[in-house]
Amino acid sequence: MASIKDVAAEAGVSVATVSRVLNDHPSVSADARTRVLAAVETLGYRPNAVARSLRTDQTHTLGLVISDVMNPYFTELARSVEEEARALGYSVIIGNADERPDLQDHHVRTLLDRRIDGLLVSPTDGGSPLMLDAARAGTPMVFVDRWIPGVDVPVVRADGRGAVRDLVAHLHGLGHRRLAIIAGPAATTTGQERVEAFREALGAYGLDLPDAYTGQGDFQAESGRLVTEGFLDLAEPPEVVFAADNLMALGALDAVRARGLRVPDDLALAAFDDIRWFVHTDPPITAIAQPTGELGRAAVRALVDRIEGRPGESVTLPARLVVRRSCGENPTPVQRSTT
Amino acid sequence: MASIKDVAAEAGVSVATVSRVLNDHPSVSADARTRVLAAVETLGYRPNAVARSLRTDQTHTLGLVISDVMNPYFTELARSVEEEARALGYSVIIGNADERPDLQDHHVRTLLDRRIDGLLVSPTDGGSPLMLDAARAGTPMVFVDRWIPGVDVPVVRADGRGAVRDLVAHLHGLGHRRLAIIAGPAATTTGQERVEAFREALGAYGLDLPDAYTGQGDFQAESGRLVTEGFLDLAEPPEVVFAADNLMALGALDAVRARGLRVPDDLALAAFDDIRWFVHTDPPITAIAQPTGELGRAAVRALVDRIEGRPGESVTLPARLVVRRSCGENPTPVQRSTT
DNA sequence: CTGAAAGCGCTTACAG
DNA sequence: CTGAAAGCGCTTACAG
């Protein structure tokens, strides 16, 4: 591969001059510029980004560590992150933690070794020493979707409280009283918050959330299936299951179907995170939709702000309820606005 | 961030020695080794991968350019690619082309600039000069899923012919005679092959595939919707629509639903690519499943073989038909093996 | 076994 | 406007 030396030789100038025209430095003669450009063209020269990074100490690369790429919510998040980053002149390297703290650490380490300019993370757990150290050491960082309390890092996320209240109102209005939840890992903020929001909303109707109706999932389909099986085995099974993410909702559907039962007749179902297929499932699934694209873009902007020395603030956007038929027929759909 | 010099100073040895212990070079005294390791520990030193890459001319990174991350098939492919790569000591950087040749080129260029060790691509088109040049210039490369004819690069893909034959047998057995297809872009191999395989299979039953029943899609949902609308507007609409990927099948479902029609009663539907949600759609969708994980892993192995100087061969794996209810009820499911 | 030195491909003060 | 030179953080022959 041609190097800057080859270009300099071909153009009859020094490498310094080549570098200057490549970086649009003002003080280059028109003549030198044309000769260099011509040389670049004939040699098909492309600057070596590795060498440039070593010299300038910036990679123009963002690291994105997400908990699970196979989760459509995160896939969309990743996509919007890459789009916004590209618009701002950055590349992004994605690390898929698969909900495993060890894998998350592997990716954080690799990304740091590559000297990415900043890190976007949706933590799988309460934060490993590695991540905490990186944050403390001043690595530009922002949390998306999930975050770690007590760490001084901006957080970009959706607030589902209003939507969960709307969901409970909807369920209550349909006559449901025994409501259960498939929670995400307690080590994640979204794992906890969704349960709390649900419990709070139930409280407003004088309903409580017994332990038996709080299943511990891990945001993956299989756990949703297992927890739902457990619910179904109860002497008094719940009337509704609220899955804290779309994959666990998938698992819940698997469980219901395996027993030959029907949604919503035998068990109503609602999910956090809305995905396109929910329109076409049997029945269409009521879900809480996050402004995913917005979140991804806001997170990138916050991170790039930090990288480039600007403040970089936290952002919280509201989620909203999308009523469909998986909780029962609703003659006059109550679809309140979120507050 | 601590550099190798700091470690050397801390350990009281030269940077050469530090480098040697870091790289497990045999000729280092036990004493030097312990001192260096201790220094590494106290400084929290991590080698700068950028500097190392510049020096060794290898990044231990693979580039993966896929046509559309939001397509679950590619998401799964990406995941298996990353897994296998990690097992072999490589990282992977994903570039999402979104079915746009210009974006594909952007990513190929960026990846090449970063001096990735090898490139895995599922081309969106017939191949831009950039990609062709890279292949010719000897960049280790392998095509996954889609490929570009006439380029000397190993291809790892699924052969859907047998499964398409099985699908047509299934459809014919259900009494369907007017079969249509939503094709992918003609510029992609999978876009063409699936149509050809379908046409051939129809031929075996004396059926043909009129132009009116060949809709031109682009592997995205919206195009599936549009093409299906067109089919439905025909004086004599088809009885079955075969979508060449899962997203266009989604679009087809959107179209059918928008008209208040039902699958399979008003229009039967089958799709290339199987996804987990197809079990829970209304009705469950008959699909052709690719061994996606296998493909991703085989592709990585082929690429790493090339990178490390071994041959690196093409691999073709069979796809298989998964019969569900979207083409009509089938009393005795014919699920032939693929040949 | 160990260190001094060269060099990977760039960028950027410093002189001129 | 231009070039020689230093230096980014490593690795690796080459001597010793």
mmCIF file of N, CA and C in Angstrom, chain A residues 86-170:
data_model
loop_
_atom_site.group_PDB
_atom_site.id
_atom_site.type_symbol
_atom_site.label_atom_id
_atom_site.label_comp_id
_atom_site.label_asym_id
_atom_site.label_seq_id
_atom_site.Cartn_x
_atom_site.Cartn_y
_atom_site.Cartn_z
ATOM 1 N N ARG A 86 -21.745 9.002 12.407
ATOM 2 C CA ARG A 86 -21.230 9.224 11.056
ATOM 3 C C ARG A 86 -21.446 10.669 10.638
ATOM 4 N N ALA A 87 -22.628 11.184 10.968
ATOM 5 C CA ALA A 87 -22.926 12.577 10.618
ATOM 6 C C ALA A 87 -21.948 13.531 11.298
ATOM 7 N N LEU A 88 -21.462 13.145 12.460
ATOM 8 C CA LEU A 88 -20.539 14.015 13.189
ATOM 9 C C LEU A 88 -19.067 13.678 12.917
ATOM 10 N N GLY A 89 -18.852 12.785 11.978
ATOM 11 C CA GLY A 89 -17.482 12.447 11.617
ATOM 12 C C GLY A 89 -16.811 11.370 12.452
ATOM 13 N N TYR A 90 -17.605 10.553 13.096
ATOM 14 C CA TYR A 90 -17.035 9.466 13.901
ATOM 15 C C TYR A 90 -17.489 8.108 13.382
ATOM 16 N N SER A 91 -16.656 7.104 13.589
ATOM 17 C CA SER A 91 -17.057 5.722 13.335
ATOM 18 C C SER A 91 -17.469 5.135 14.666
ATOM 19 N N VAL A 92 -18.188 4.032 14.631
ATOM 20 C CA VAL A 92 -18.469 3.382 15.906
ATOM 21 C C VAL A 92 -18.144 1.900 15.853
ATOM 22 N N ILE A 93 -17.570 1.420 16.938
ATOM 23 C CA ILE A 93 -17.290 -0.003 17.067
ATOM 24 C C ILE A 93 -18.235 -0.539 18.127
ATOM 25 N N ILE A 94 -18.993 -1.553 17.738
ATOM 26 C CA ILE A 94 -19.985 -2.113 18.649
ATOM 27 C C ILE A 94 -19.443 -3.323 19.387
ATOM 28 N N GLY A 95 -19.675 -3.366 20.679
ATOM 29 C CA GLY A 95 -19.313 -4.546 21.454
ATOM 30 C C GLY A 95 -20.599 -5.118 22.024
ATOM 31 N N ASN A 96 -20.850 -6.373 21.775
ATOM 32 C CA ASN A 96 -22.076 -7.004 22.230
ATOM 33 C C ASN A 96 -21.822 -7.812 23.500
ATOM 34 N N ALA A 97 -22.403 -7.363 24.595
ATOM 35 C CA ALA A 97 -22.114 -8.013 25.871
ATOM 36 C C ALA A 97 -22.987 -9.234 26.127
ATOM 37 N N ASP A 98 -24.068 -9.339 25.345
ATOM 38 C CA ASP A 98 -24.911 -10.525 25.496
ATOM 39 C C ASP A 98 -25.390 -10.705 26.929
ATOM 40 N N GLU A 99 -25.560 -9.607 27.621
ATOM 41 C CA GLU A 99 -25.992 -9.608 29.022
ATOM 42 C C GLU A 99 -24.987 -10.283 29.959
ATOM 43 N N ARG A 100 -23.776 -10.450 29.498
ATOM 44 C CA ARG A 100 -22.753 -11.084 30.337
ATOM 45 C C ARG A 100 -21.704 -10.075 30.783
ATOM 46 N N PRO A 101 -21.596 -9.853 32.089
ATOM 47 C CA PRO A 101 -20.610 -8.900 32.610
ATOM 48 C C PRO A 101 -19.184 -9.190 32.130
ATOM 49 N N ASP A 102 -18.821 -10.447 32.024
ATOM 50 C CA ASP A 102 -17.459 -10.762 31.599
ATOM 51 C C ASP A 102 -17.223 -10.333 30.152
ATOM 52 N N LEU A 103 -18.231 -10.549 29.319
ATOM 53 C CA LEU A 103 -18.097 -10.153 27.926
ATOM 54 C C LEU A 103 -18.093 -8.639 27.815
ATOM 55 N N GLN A 104 -18.903 -8.007 28.638
ATOM 56 C CA GLN A 104 -18.939 -6.549 28.657
ATOM 57 C C GLN A 104 -17.539 -6.010 28.968
ATOM 58 N N ASP A 105 -16.924 -6.598 29.960
ATOM 59 C CA ASP A 105 -15.579 -6.168 30.328
ATOM 60 C C ASP A 105 -14.584 -6.411 29.199
ATOM 61 N N HIS A 106 -14.726 -7.544 28.562
ATOM 62 C CA HIS A 106 -13.853 -7.842 27.437
ATOM 63 C C HIS A 106 -13.914 -6.717 26.407
ATOM 64 N N HIS A 107 -15.137 -6.313 26.075
ATOM 65 C CA HIS A 107 -15.291 -5.275 25.066
ATOM 66 C C HIS A 107 -14.808 -3.911 25.532
ATOM 67 N N VAL A 108 -15.091 -3.583 26.773
ATOM 68 C CA VAL A 108 -14.630 -2.298 27.271
ATOM 69 C C VAL A 108 -13.103 -2.255 27.193
ATOM 70 N N ARG A 109 -12.491 -3.336 27.599
ATOM 71 C CA ARG A 109 -11.032 -3.391 27.582
ATOM 72 C C ARG A 109 -10.495 -3.237 26.156
ATOM 73 N N THR A 110 -11.043 -4.028 25.255
ATOM 74 C CA THR A 110 -10.602 -3.978 23.865
ATOM 75 C C THR A 110 -10.761 -2.575 23.286
ATOM 76 N N LEU A 111 -11.903 -1.994 23.553
ATOM 77 C CA LEU A 111 -12.187 -0.652 23.048
ATOM 78 C C LEU A 111 -11.203 0.367 23.620
ATOM 79 N N LEU A 112 -10.935 0.242 24.893
ATOM 80 C CA LEU A 112 -9.991 1.163 25.533
ATOM 81 C C LEU A 112 -8.584 0.961 24.949
ATOM 82 N N ASP A 113 -8.216 -0.286 24.737
ATOM 83 C CA ASP A 113 -6.910 -0.584 24.152
ATOM 84 C C ASP A 113 -6.771 0.067 22.776
ATOM 85 N N ARG A 114 -7.876 0.131 22.063
ATOM 86 C CA ARG A 114 -7.856 0.734 20.737
ATOM 87 C C ARG A 114 -7.911 2.240 20.813
ATOM 88 N N ARG A 115 -7.973 2.743 21.987
ATOM 89 C CA ARG A 115 -7.977 4.184 22.205
ATOM 90 C C ARG A 115 -9.125 4.902 21.500
ATOM 91 N N ILE A 116 -10.319 4.320 21.628
ATOM 92 C CA ILE A 116 -11.501 5.012 21.121
ATOM 93 C C ILE A 116 -11.603 6.359 21.832
ATOM 94 N N ASP A 117 -12.205 7.324 21.151
ATOM 95 C CA ASP A 117 -12.295 8.668 21.730
ATOM 96 C C ASP A 117 -13.329 8.758 22.846
ATOM 97 N N GLY A 118 -14.308 7.871 22.810
ATOM 98 C CA GLY A 118 -15.342 7.927 23.831
ATOM 99 C C GLY A 118 -16.135 6.642 23.862
ATOM 100 N N LEU A 119 -16.804 6.433 24.959
ATOM 101 C CA LEU A 119 -17.505 5.181 25.184
ATOM 102 C C LEU A 119 -18.973 5.407 25.522
ATOM 103 N N LEU A 120 -19.803 4.667 24.801
ATOM 104 C CA LEU A 120 -21.237 4.715 25.038
ATOM 105 C C LEU A 120 -21.587 3.366 25.627
ATOM 106 N N VAL A 121 -22.157 3.336 26.812
ATOM 107 C CA VAL A 121 -22.474 2.012 27.332
ATOM 108 C C VAL A 121 -23.825 1.888 27.990
ATOM 109 N N SER A 122 -24.379 0.708 27.765
ATOM 110 C CA SER A 122 -25.645 0.347 28.370
ATOM 111 C C SER A 122 -25.299 -0.823 29.281
ATOM 112 N N PRO A 123 -24.912 -0.519 30.520
ATOM 113 C CA PRO A 123 -24.316 -1.540 31.380
ATOM 114 C C PRO A 123 -25.208 -2.744 31.698
ATOM 115 N N THR A 124 -24.564 -3.889 31.689
ATOM 116 C CA THR A 124 -25.206 -5.166 31.970
ATOM 117 C C THR A 124 -25.314 -5.389 33.466
ATOM 118 N N ASP A 125 -24.481 -4.689 34.201
ATOM 119 C CA ASP A 125 -24.458 -4.906 35.647
ATOM 120 C C ASP A 125 -24.201 -3.596 36.380
ATOM 121 N N GLY A 126 -23.833 -3.710 37.629
ATOM 122 C CA GLY A 126 -23.616 -2.522 38.439
ATOM 123 C C GLY A 126 -22.318 -1.799 38.146
ATOM 124 N N GLY A 127 -21.560 -2.326 37.216
ATOM 125 C CA GLY A 127 -20.320 -1.654 36.857
ATOM 126 C C GLY A 127 -19.109 -2.386 37.401
ATOM 127 N N SER A 128 -18.284 -2.865 36.517
ATOM 128 C CA SER A 128 -17.067 -3.551 36.929
ATOM 129 C C SER A 128 -16.039 -2.493 37.298
ATOM 130 N N PRO A 129 -15.016 -2.882 38.054
ATOM 131 C CA PRO A 129 -13.939 -1.951 38.400
ATOM 132 C C PRO A 129 -13.371 -1.306 37.139
ATOM 133 N N LEU A 130 -13.210 -2.113 36.095
ATOM 134 C CA LEU A 130 -12.657 -1.619 34.840
ATOM 135 C C LEU A 130 -13.425 -0.411 34.313
ATOM 136 N N MET A 131 -14.748 -0.540 34.269
ATOM 137 C CA MET A 131 -15.563 0.538 33.733
ATOM 138 C C MET A 131 -15.541 1.732 34.671
ATOM 139 N N LEU A 132 -15.640 1.455 35.938
ATOM 140 C CA LEU A 132 -15.612 2.536 36.914
ATOM 141 C C LEU A 132 -14.291 3.298 36.836
ATOM 142 N N ASP A 133 -13.193 2.553 36.726
ATOM 143 C CA ASP A 133 -11.883 3.192 36.610
ATOM 144 C C ASP A 133 -11.822 4.077 35.371
ATOM 145 N N ALA A 134 -12.316 3.537 34.265
ATOM 146 C CA ALA A 134 -12.275 4.294 33.017
ATOM 147 C C ALA A 134 -13.025 5.609 33.182
ATOM 148 N N ALA A 135 -14.183 5.530 33.812
ATOM 149 C CA ALA A 135 -14.987 6.733 34.017
ATOM 150 C C ALA A 135 -14.207 7.721 34.885
ATOM 151 N N ARG A 136 -13.636 7.210 35.951
ATOM 152 C CA ARG A 136 -12.882 8.066 36.865
ATOM 153 C C ARG A 136 -11.654 8.655 36.176
ATOM 154 N N ALA A 137 -11.017 7.846 35.350
ATOM 155 C CA ALA A 137 -9.804 8.300 34.677
ATOM 156 C C ALA A 137 -10.088 9.376 33.632
ATOM 157 N N GLY A 138 -11.381 9.650 33.436
ATOM 158 C CA GLY A 138 -11.697 10.734 32.526
ATOM 159 C C GLY A 138 -11.966 10.329 31.088
ATOM 160 N N THR A 139 -12.101 9.033 30.832
ATOM 161 C CA THR A 139 -12.491 8.612 29.487
ATOM 162 C C THR A 139 -13.869 9.203 29.205
ATOM 163 N N PRO A 140 -14.018 9.941 28.122
ATOM 164 C CA PRO A 140 -15.344 10.474 27.814
ATOM 165 C C PRO A 140 -16.327 9.303 27.705
ATOM 166 N N MET A 141 -17.441 9.436 28.386
ATOM 167 C CA MET A 141 -18.337 8.291 28.504
ATOM 168 C C MET A 141 -19.756 8.775 28.687
ATOM 169 N N VAL A 142 -20.711 8.061 28.145
ATOM 170 C CA VAL A 142 -22.101 8.337 28.490
ATOM 171 C C VAL A 142 -22.872 7.037 28.530
ATOM 172 N N PHE A 143 -23.821 6.977 29.427
ATOM 173 C CA PHE A 143 -24.654 5.785 29.546
ATOM 174 C C PHE A 143 -25.905 5.979 28.698
ATOM 175 N N VAL A 144 -26.321 4.925 28.029
ATOM 176 C CA VAL A 144 -27.577 4.962 27.274
ATOM 177 C C VAL A 144 -28.482 3.881 27.793
ATOM 178 N N ASP A 145 -29.750 4.172 27.918
ATOM 179 C CA ASP A 145 -30.766 3.222 28.326
ATOM 180 C C ASP A 145 -30.602 2.798 29.787
ATOM 181 N N ARG A 146 -29.521 2.114 30.100
ATOM 182 C CA ARG A 146 -29.273 1.714 31.480
ATOM 183 C C ARG A 146 -28.103 2.547 31.995
ATOM 184 N N TRP A 147 -28.009 2.694 33.299
ATOM 185 C CA TRP A 147 -26.873 3.465 33.800
ATOM 186 C C TRP A 147 -26.412 2.928 35.143
ATOM 187 N N ILE A 148 -25.349 3.486 35.654
ATOM 188 C CA ILE A 148 -24.825 3.049 36.932
ATOM 189 C C ILE A 148 -24.903 4.220 37.892
ATOM 190 N N PRO A 149 -25.676 4.059 38.954
ATOM 191 C CA PRO A 149 -25.842 5.164 39.908
ATOM 192 C C PRO A 149 -24.511 5.509 40.561
ATOM 193 N N GLY A 150 -24.352 6.769 40.889
ATOM 194 C CA GLY A 150 -23.160 7.173 41.622
ATOM 195 C C GLY A 150 -21.938 7.403 40.766
ATOM 196 N N VAL A 151 -22.075 7.263 39.465
ATOM 197 C CA VAL A 151 -20.933 7.521 38.606
ATOM 198 C C VAL A 151 -21.223 8.831 37.883
ATOM 199 N N ASP A 152 -20.229 9.676 37.815
ATOM 200 C CA ASP A 152 -20.452 10.987 37.217
ATOM 201 C C ASP A 152 -20.357 10.945 35.699
ATOM 202 N N VAL A 153 -21.391 10.389 35.097
ATOM 203 C CA VAL A 153 -21.427 10.221 33.646
ATOM 204 C C VAL A 153 -22.841 10.591 33.185
ATOM 205 N N PRO A 154 -22.970 11.346 32.098
ATOM 206 C CA PRO A 154 -24.314 11.697 31.635
ATOM 207 C C PRO A 154 -25.110 10.435 31.269
ATOM 208 N N VAL A 155 -26.409 10.528 31.456
ATOM 209 C CA VAL A 155 -27.274 9.383 31.173
ATOM 210 C C VAL A 155 -28.331 9.794 30.150
ATOM 211 N N VAL A 156 -28.462 9.024 29.098
ATOM 212 C CA VAL A 156 -29.498 9.299 28.107
ATOM 213 C C VAL A 156 -30.448 8.115 28.127
ATOM 214 N N ARG A 157 -31.696 8.369 28.471
ATOM 215 C CA ARG A 157 -32.610 7.247 28.654
ATOM 216 C C ARG A 157 -34.052 7.685 28.504
ATOM 217 N N ALA A 158 -34.922 6.680 28.508
ATOM 218 C CA ALA A 158 -36.351 6.975 28.443
ATOM 219 C C ALA A 158 -36.926 6.799 29.833
ATOM 220 N N ASP A 159 -37.924 7.623 30.137
ATOM 221 C CA ASP A 159 -38.619 7.459 31.406
ATOM 222 C C ASP A 159 -39.945 6.769 31.107
ATOM 223 N N GLY A 160 -40.094 5.571 31.628
ATOM 224 C CA GLY A 160 -41.295 4.803 31.325
ATOM 225 C C GLY A 160 -42.414 4.942 32.344
ATOM 226 N N ARG A 161 -42.170 5.732 33.390
ATOM 227 C CA ARG A 161 -43.160 5.831 34.466
ATOM 228 C C ARG A 161 -44.569 6.172 33.975
ATOM 229 N N GLY A 162 -44.658 7.244 33.198
ATOM 230 C CA GLY A 162 -45.968 7.686 32.714
ATOM 231 C C GLY A 162 -46.639 6.590 31.898
ATOM 232 N N ALA A 163 -45.862 5.976 31.022
ATOM 233 C CA ALA A 163 -46.417 4.940 30.156
ATOM 234 C C ALA A 163 -46.861 3.722 30.971
ATOM 235 N N VAL A 164 -46.093 3.402 32.004
ATOM 236 C CA VAL A 164 -46.465 2.257 32.842
ATOM 237 C C VAL A 164 -47.766 2.577 33.582
ATOM 238 N N ARG A 165 -47.890 3.823 34.031
ATOM 239 C CA ARG A 165 -49.153 4.229 34.677
ATOM 240 C C ARG A 165 -50.311 4.073 33.694
ATOM 241 N N ASP A 166 -50.098 4.515 32.475
ATOM 242 C CA ASP A 166 -51.144 4.379 31.457
ATOM 243 C C ASP A 166 -51.479 2.909 31.217
ATOM 244 N N LEU A 167 -50.444 2.098 31.219
ATOM 245 C CA LEU A 167 -50.663 0.663 30.999
ATOM 246 C C LEU A 167 -51.521 0.085 32.104
ATOM 247 N N VAL A 168 -51.172 0.417 33.344
ATOM 248 C CA VAL A 168 -51.929 -0.127 34.468
ATOM 249 C C VAL A 168 -53.374 0.376 34.432
ATOM 250 N N ALA A 169 -53.547 1.638 34.043
ATOM 251 C CA ALA A 169 -54.911 2.177 33.932
ATOM 252 C C ALA A 169 -55.692 1.357 32.901
ATOM 253 N N HIS A 170 -55.018 1.090 31.809
ATOM 254 C CA HIS A 170 -55.633 0.303 30.735
ATOM 255 C C HIS A 170 -56.021 -1.095 31.237
#
